XYZ file of C-alpha atoms in Angstrom:
526
model
C -0.116 -0.205 -0.214
C 1.356 3.013 -1.133
C 2.228 6.653 1.244
C 0.185 9.145 0.423
C 1.414 12.348 0.037
C 1.337 13.198 3.639
C 2.057 10.769 5.214
C 5.558 11.179 2.342
C 5.932 13.904 4.455
C 5.298 13.134 8.592
C 7.518 9.569 7.398
C 10.840 12.436 6.326
C 9.892 14.724 8.903
C 9.307 11.805 11.425
C 13.360 10.556 10.155
C 14.592 13.570 9.750
C 14.122 15.080 12.712
C 15.230 12.029 15.051
C 18.581 12.295 13.157
C 19.066 15.674 13.892
C 18.559 15.123 16.870
C 20.941 12.110 17.401
C 23.416 14.284 15.475
C 22.979 16.748 18.575
C 22.665 13.780 21.107
C 26.908 12.366 20.022
C 28.176 15.889 19.783
C 27.195 16.769 23.738
C 27.421 13.213 25.254
C 29.915 11.711 27.031
C 32.587 9.254 25.576
C 34.134 6.338 26.541
C 37.360 5.091 27.798
C 36.076 1.220 29.111
C 36.723 -1.283 26.664
C 34.049 -2.110 23.920
C 33.966 -6.232 24.374
C 33.736 -8.459 26.796
C 36.331 -11.266 27.183
C 36.112 -14.517 25.814
C 35.351 -17.508 28.268
C 37.351 -19.626 29.052
C 35.684 -22.070 31.341
C 34.055 -25.561 28.543
C 30.740 -25.698 30.720
C 30.228 -22.155 29.942
C 29.199 -23.370 26.493
C 26.847 -26.158 27.735
C 22.895 -25.905 27.130
C 21.001 -25.795 30.295
C 20.053 -29.395 28.917
C 23.843 -30.690 29.323
C 23.960 -29.409 32.078
C 21.770 -31.169 34.147
C 22.195 -34.280 32.443
C 25.964 -33.870 33.494
C 25.099 -33.220 36.486
C 22.610 -36.530 37.021
C 25.085 -38.634 35.688
C 27.791 -37.491 37.915
C 30.472 -36.223 35.479
C 30.502 -32.691 36.897
C 29.182 -31.720 40.559
C 26.276 -28.974 40.535
C 28.638 -26.925 42.600
C 31.381 -26.745 39.754
C 29.203 -25.229 37.075
C 27.454 -22.821 40.090
C 30.410 -22.052 40.434
C 31.715 -21.383 36.541
C 28.877 -19.078 36.211
C 29.299 -16.686 40.180
C 33.122 -16.566 38.044
C 31.676 -15.486 34.640
C 29.720 -13.236 36.534
C 32.035 -11.150 39.192
C 34.372 -10.984 35.565
C 31.957 -9.268 32.982
C 28.612 -7.839 35.088
C 31.167 -4.806 36.112
C 30.995 -4.155 32.469
C 27.530 -5.084 31.548
C 26.069 -4.228 34.778
C 23.192 -6.532 34.061
C 22.765 -8.345 37.161
C 21.805 -5.998 40.281
C 21.720 -8.414 43.633
C 22.978 -12.134 43.697
C 22.899 -14.415 46.192
C 26.055 -16.080 45.587
C 25.966 -17.572 49.324
C 22.707 -18.952 48.636
C 23.178 -20.555 45.798
C 26.425 -22.224 46.231
C 24.549 -24.440 49.440
C 21.337 -24.484 47.448
C 24.570 -26.669 44.703
C 25.747 -28.236 47.531
C 22.109 -29.756 48.700
C 21.462 -30.675 44.637
C 24.582 -32.861 44.948
C 23.489 -33.928 48.034
C 20.391 -34.957 46.508
C 22.078 -37.508 43.799
C 24.897 -38.703 45.856
C 21.652 -39.963 47.989
C 19.152 -40.725 45.510
C 18.302 -45.052 44.482
C 16.151 -44.678 41.675
C 18.594 -43.711 39.161
C 19.438 -40.493 36.767
C 15.312 -41.324 34.383
C 13.588 -40.861 38.695
C 15.756 -37.232 38.779
C 15.268 -36.257 35.333
C 12.126 -36.564 35.831
C 11.303 -35.097 39.240
C 13.703 -32.137 38.725
C 15.013 -32.209 34.799
C 16.998 -28.786 36.109
C 18.519 -30.400 39.297
C 22.066 -28.435 39.466
C 21.488 -25.429 36.947
C 21.806 -21.798 37.101
C 19.016 -19.361 36.098
C 18.711 -15.599 36.709
C 15.491 -14.015 37.011
C 14.383 -10.818 36.074
C 13.640 -8.230 38.925
C 9.834 -7.516 38.341
C 9.887 -11.033 39.532
C 9.333 -12.060 42.440
C 12.164 -14.410 43.897
C 12.104 -14.870 47.919
C 14.519 -12.726 49.233
C 15.372 -10.288 46.435
C 14.226 -6.610 44.994
C 11.817 -6.157 43.964
C 11.507 -2.437 42.955
C 10.856 -2.749 38.722
C 13.406 -0.257 38.777
C 11.846 2.563 40.657
C 13.795 4.125 43.580
C 10.779 4.540 45.951
C 10.689 0.206 46.685
C 14.933 0.379 46.898
C 13.783 -1.810 50.045
C 10.790 -3.874 49.181
C 12.122 -7.450 48.797
C 9.650 -10.704 47.941
C 8.662 -12.607 50.497
C 7.347 -15.270 48.018
C 8.272 -17.174 44.435
C 6.399 -16.036 41.227
C 4.126 -18.984 39.978
C 7.005 -19.399 37.194
C 10.447 -18.670 39.131
C 8.868 -21.667 41.409
C 7.643 -24.219 39.440
C 12.139 -23.298 37.392
C 13.233 -23.389 41.413
C 10.333 -26.991 42.461
C 12.625 -28.493 38.763
C 15.731 -27.378 40.665
C 17.066 -24.635 38.799
C 19.349 -22.359 41.291
C 18.690 -18.736 41.305
C 21.567 -16.426 41.234
C 20.055 -13.583 41.270
C 18.085 -10.958 40.386
C 18.770 -8.572 36.412
C 18.190 -5.143 35.483
C 14.777 -3.883 33.915
C 13.715 -0.084 32.379
C 11.934 2.190 35.021
C 8.358 0.057 35.694
C 9.416 -2.692 32.677
C 7.937 0.180 30.519
C 10.951 1.182 27.997
C 13.366 -0.565 25.262
C 16.408 0.202 27.244
C 17.477 -1.381 29.999
C 17.829 1.691 32.572
C 16.225 3.739 35.984
C 17.491 5.609 38.693
C 18.562 2.516 41.090
C 20.390 0.834 39.064
C 21.462 1.858 36.752
C 21.687 1.078 32.759
C 23.025 -1.820 31.813
C 25.203 -2.711 28.367
C 25.447 -4.934 25.425
C 27.680 -7.906 25.376
C 28.983 -6.893 21.966
C 29.266 -3.482 22.397
C 29.577 -1.571 25.607
C 27.941 1.462 23.864
C 25.058 0.103 23.173
C 21.825 -0.902 24.672
C 20.824 -4.413 25.786
C 16.723 -4.009 25.344
C 13.858 -3.077 27.611
C 12.428 -4.791 29.525
C 14.113 -8.030 30.289
C 17.673 -6.654 29.170
C 19.283 -7.414 32.321
C 18.305 -10.862 31.417
C 19.250 -10.747 27.424
C 22.875 -9.156 28.602
C 24.092 -10.933 31.110
C 22.893 -14.514 29.048
C 23.613 -13.198 25.556
C 27.240 -12.396 27.808
C 27.459 -16.217 28.757
C 27.194 -15.226 32.416
C 23.737 -17.350 32.116
C 22.576 -20.180 30.210
C 18.903 -19.691 30.918
C 16.586 -16.780 32.064
C 12.629 -15.485 32.826
C 11.793 -11.965 31.117
C 8.524 -11.096 30.975
C 6.491 -9.185 27.329
C 3.914 -6.900 26.480
C 5.453 -4.909 24.127
C 8.753 -6.925 22.977
C 9.955 -7.307 26.076
C 11.429 -10.234 25.389
C 11.715 -10.286 22.225
C 13.872 -7.293 21.864
C 16.551 -8.577 24.437
C 16.733 -11.192 23.404
C 17.660 -9.689 19.679
C 19.772 -7.264 20.580
C 22.090 -9.672 22.326
C 21.958 -12.442 20.251
C 20.021 -15.242 22.133
C 17.131 -16.997 21.977
C 13.954 -16.144 23.300
C 10.265 -17.059 23.642
C 6.656 -14.955 24.492
C 4.132 -17.693 25.080
C 0.747 -18.484 23.318
C -1.349 -15.880 26.365
C -2.874 -17.757 29.042
C 0.651 -19.897 29.204
C 2.333 -19.060 31.359
C 1.475 -16.964 34.553
C 2.074 -13.223 34.916
C 0.461 -13.257 38.391
C 4.354 -12.541 41.187
C 5.589 -9.696 39.080
C 5.762 -5.875 39.903
C 4.422 -3.704 37.865
C 1.437 -6.296 38.033
C -0.986 -6.465 34.651
C -4.469 -4.572 34.815
C -7.572 -3.532 32.880
C -6.887 -6.307 30.287
C -2.693 -6.203 30.006
C -2.753 -9.470 31.238
C -4.099 -10.442 28.401
C -1.573 -9.166 25.568
C 1.015 -9.487 28.168
C 3.115 -13.458 28.423
C 6.455 -14.058 30.305
C 8.838 -16.857 29.516
C 11.887 -18.348 28.291
C 15.017 -16.610 27.502
C 18.201 -18.760 26.913
C 21.563 -18.864 24.571
C 20.428 -22.481 23.290
C 17.294 -23.863 21.323
C 17.383 -26.894 22.786
C 16.537 -25.458 26.057
C 13.505 -23.282 24.533
C 11.059 -26.486 24.790
C 11.639 -27.963 28.789
C 12.107 -24.287 30.138
C 8.609 -23.530 28.711
C 6.991 -26.375 29.484
C 8.032 -26.589 32.994
C 7.050 -22.576 33.584
C 3.666 -23.236 32.044
C 3.317 -25.921 34.619
C -0.903 -27.406 34.657
C -1.588 -25.622 32.021
C 1.202 -26.631 29.821
C -1.069 -29.921 27.915
C -2.972 -26.265 26.556
C 0.692 -26.558 23.887
C 1.559 -29.637 21.771
C 4.935 -30.248 23.153
C 5.872 -33.744 23.007
C 3.919 -33.662 19.779
C 6.896 -34.418 17.018
C 7.843 -31.501 14.237
C 8.286 -31.859 10.781
C 9.050 -28.891 9.049
C 8.804 -30.373 6.015
C 4.923 -30.014 6.066
C 4.618 -26.822 7.065
C 3.468 -23.729 5.860
C 5.869 -20.907 5.602
C 5.250 -17.461 4.924
C 7.919 -14.300 5.436
C 6.888 -10.722 5.460
C 9.571 -8.396 5.370
C 8.334 -4.706 7.125
C 5.459 -2.728 8.402
C 4.172 -1.866 4.863
C 5.731 1.132 5.067
C 4.617 3.246 8.442
C 5.787 7.120 9.015
C 5.960 5.543 12.739
C 9.408 3.044 12.381
C 12.354 2.963 10.846
C 13.303 1.722 7.999
C 15.025 -1.839 7.967
C 18.044 -2.025 8.058
C 19.326 -4.011 4.699
C 21.288 -6.511 6.224
C 18.309 -7.569 8.415
C 16.676 -7.917 5.630
C 19.420 -9.064 4.040
C 19.333 -11.756 6.413
C 15.895 -12.732 6.823
C 15.979 -13.276 2.904
C 18.730 -15.443 3.614
C 16.320 -17.661 6.133
C 14.359 -18.124 3.304
C 15.876 -19.601 0.717
C 18.073 -21.869 3.420
C 14.414 -23.399 4.157
C 13.527 -23.592 0.234
C 16.660 -25.499 -0.832
C 17.283 -27.335 3.073
C 13.975 -28.450 3.538
C 12.058 -28.020 -0.307
C 8.940 -25.741 1.204
C 8.348 -22.166 -0.713
C 8.731 -19.289 1.671
C 5.823 -16.970 0.418
C 5.589 -13.113 1.145
C 2.740 -12.255 1.828
C 1.624 -8.350 3.617
C -1.069 -6.784 5.862
C -1.804 -3.394 5.104
C -2.824 -3.329 9.241
C 0.958 -3.763 10.292
C 1.376 0.010 9.151
C -1.351 0.933 12.609
C 0.969 -1.630 14.752
C 1.807 1.114 17.695
C -1.987 2.268 17.099
C -3.435 -0.845 17.276
C -1.040 -1.847 20.667
C -1.299 1.787 22.141
C -4.956 1.274 22.057
C -6.134 -2.552 23.424
C -3.327 -1.920 26.004
C -5.403 1.033 27.401
C -8.778 -1.216 27.409
C -10.910 -1.769 30.269
C -11.037 -5.087 31.439
C -14.012 -6.867 31.385
C -15.699 -5.374 34.467
C -15.442 -2.514 32.720
C -11.574 -1.507 35.112
C -9.423 0.950 33.101
C -5.464 0.395 34.037
C -3.634 1.040 36.373
C -2.275 4.743 35.197
C 1.119 4.995 34.961
C 1.814 7.911 36.369
C 0.521 6.804 39.716
C 2.870 3.271 39.331
C 5.745 6.232 39.211
C 4.305 7.776 42.099
C 3.725 4.153 44.155
C 0.931 4.950 46.999
C 2.352 8.715 46.791
C 2.401 12.456 44.105
C 4.180 12.783 40.743
C 3.864 15.730 38.398
C 4.825 14.615 34.636
C 6.413 18.838 33.750
C 7.534 18.850 37.218
C 9.185 15.892 36.541
C 10.494 17.011 33.415
C 11.871 20.180 35.449
C 13.303 18.232 37.313
C 14.919 15.631 35.240
C 16.496 19.237 33.284
C 18.726 19.904 36.845
C 19.401 16.513 37.705
C 17.522 16.461 40.177
C 14.265 13.330 39.194
C 14.133 10.237 40.446
C 12.586 8.623 37.052
C 14.453 8.669 33.628
C 13.516 10.680 30.925
C 11.406 7.922 28.883
C 9.601 6.807 32.051
C 8.251 11.058 31.805
C 7.951 10.814 28.409
C 5.881 8.279 29.038
C 3.231 10.221 31.964
C 3.508 13.017 29.616
C 1.896 10.752 26.426
C -0.914 9.543 28.779
C -1.836 12.799 29.892
C -3.377 13.008 25.786
C -4.641 9.838 25.713
C -7.609 10.115 23.638
C -10.604 8.064 26.757
C -12.471 7.190 23.895
C -10.748 4.335 21.419
C -11.316 4.505 17.486
C -13.183 2.755 15.834
C -10.910 2.285 12.388
C -8.138 1.602 15.098
C -10.619 -1.260 16.473
C -11.649 -2.356 12.381
C -7.930 -2.857 11.726
C -6.990 -5.063 14.818
C -9.542 -7.012 14.063
C -9.013 -7.235 10.696
C -5.296 -8.269 11.280
C -6.410 -11.037 13.302
C -9.251 -12.600 11.277
C -6.145 -12.487 8.670
C -3.308 -14.222 9.845
C -5.029 -16.116 11.987
C -6.623 -17.641 9.093
C -3.189 -17.676 7.611
C -1.606 -19.778 9.633
C -3.872 -21.925 11.318
C -2.172 -25.430 13.038
C 0.551 -25.520 10.241
C 1.694 -22.107 9.366
C 4.591 -20.524 10.866
C 5.164 -16.546 9.883
C 9.104 -14.661 9.395
C 9.485 -10.957 10.863
C 11.583 -8.424 11.486
C 12.563 -8.365 15.430
C 12.641 -4.450 14.736
C 13.563 -2.444 12.025
C 17.597 -1.281 13.696
C 20.337 -3.138 14.783
C 21.053 -3.091 18.675
C 21.376 1.352 18.760
C 23.751 3.033 21.228
C 22.197 3.987 24.698
C 19.938 6.286 25.196
C 19.061 6.609 20.931
C 15.843 4.675 21.323
C 14.689 8.003 22.452
C 14.280 9.257 19.280
C 12.631 6.459 17.237
C 10.257 5.423 20.153
C 7.344 3.634 18.109
C 10.108 0.961 16.511
C 8.891 -1.452 19.081
C 5.529 -2.398 17.453
C 7.398 -4.970 15.272
C 7.291 -6.486 18.161
C 4.194 -5.121 20.352
C 1.620 -5.734 17.497
C 1.733 -9.802 18.665
C 1.219 -9.062 21.907
C -1.828 -7.787 20.205
C -2.737 -10.832 18.675
C -1.950 -12.886 21.400
C -0.098 -14.835 19.017
C 2.987 -17.137 19.787
C 6.882 -15.999 19.209
C 10.178 -17.333 19.167
C 13.282 -14.657 18.240
C 15.732 -16.876 16.657
C 19.721 -15.648 16.976
C 20.534 -15.111 13.290
C 24.577 -14.660 13.467
C 25.874 -10.829 13.012
C 26.184 -7.857 11.364
C 29.053 -6.146 9.797
C 29.594 -4.225 13.194
C 30.438 -7.270 14.488
C 25.962 -7.131 16.000
C 23.305 -10.130 16.618
C 20.677 -10.369 13.388
C 17.812 -11.720 13.988
C 14.327 -13.169 12.931
C 10.314 -13.350 14.921
C 9.326 -16.775 13.805
C 5.550 -16.217 15.100
C 2.718 -19.588 15.012
C -0.806 -19.986 14.791
C -2.398 -19.409 18.821
C -1.362 -22.425 21.004
C 0.870 -23.271 18.658
C 4.091 -22.500 20.223
C 5.619 -25.851 19.179
C 6.470 -25.395 15.910
C 8.077 -21.496 16.203
C 10.038 -23.956 18.509
C 11.166 -26.455 16.576
C 12.131 -23.658 13.866
C 14.455 -22.371 16.533
C 16.384 -25.577 16.300
C 16.287 -25.765 12.651
C 17.746 -21.730 12.570
C 20.472 -22.430 15.278
C 21.787 -25.530 13.594
C 21.733 -24.153 9.800
C 23.189 -20.184 11.396
C 24.579 -21.341 13.973
C 22.969 -19.954 16.477
C 24.536 -17.788 20.227
C 27.867 -16.455 19.012
C 30.157 -15.209 22.594
C 30.522 -11.764 22.387
C 34.630 -12.312 23.458
C 35.061 -13.953 20.166
C 32.980 -11.437 18.334
């Protein structure tokens, strides 16, 4: 669908003005004296998947204490550069690892019993700070909650711990988990392991950074607009936003209000594709039966589709050519290896992705109760005036980030009455994409228009998350997959989308893409 003259002018201005602001920002922003990359991984235990580690621990080929200590050592090596893990529980983790080793020694039923009861026994885990992890901070990056400690575990965290996983600590988020960069005035800013001058994404950015940096093997994130997939893309790892109502969203701060629970998804983040399915199965717990996770997938029998961009929204950046070429390579490889046809399709409604996301996240729940205003979340029981916070921010006196203040200001101008045109666009898109995918279709879609931006640059392209956000509103399962590195040695990647409750299809494609394109790359070797 061609742009109108008005849309063309709008797009030109939306591209030109941010570039001018970026140039100005580059002139006034301080340089960095820190190294640009992480040191390479030396301990071979850090290059094994969680599935492989669990098997070696059960077979007594390595102890859990050795594995946990290896990850603690790596965290202590790279976290001063990344600022990804914001609070550790290393002493508890070592104690829990020793108990896991003792349990293995005393188990008389053998390896199969241990695999059935504790599939992740002795394997280290990182947890996004917005999830409740008993005894750990649970602030969501809000300074007023600096002393809040979780008294219980969030349901998916509890299920992972029950499976034997050992949390090492909690990781950084954006303020109140509603921005593309993990930065707040409680913990500071988190960096990308492939280039410390670049952002790690948000809001599960600490998870993406610590896992991508080889300092964690598996983690848990949440995603209401791409908060699992963007960090996974920027940090070169795998992640999965599940079908809705499969993994519990309870036990998080901030909690979902209004209709937000319908669009938010909690899911796994990891370096190795083979860990995705078992992690999802554990995190889903009693609702795992909704998915066909034990079903074998024959990729040759799937129907494949590709959408190259959002149709030219004036709000989003053009897709980087390296990402376009990477997506074309995926299509060509699928056709060559599997004998399938990857059909290029388009959905004109995708041009309104941001407006659809913005509209539906503001809708009231079935009882007519609207979502809690963002400014009230910022206040945390007190009072916050966005314009005053903006003035304070100019003089470095506000406890809130520019992104959070901007969101609060935008909220002031948000229409309480949804656009009927936008509602129609969503319904049409939902039907057309649902009909296309069915129970055997898979869709390839860009993860983001740009490679990992430099710190703070997302402030000048605030709508680019629409590439991920629209899929939250549609309630579809999506797996984020790495595809090697760009010429700048930054991660490339792609979203793999399946029909509702067909998570096993996109997870199977992730396994294929890892073999075809190499998967995660050690940033120290990049």
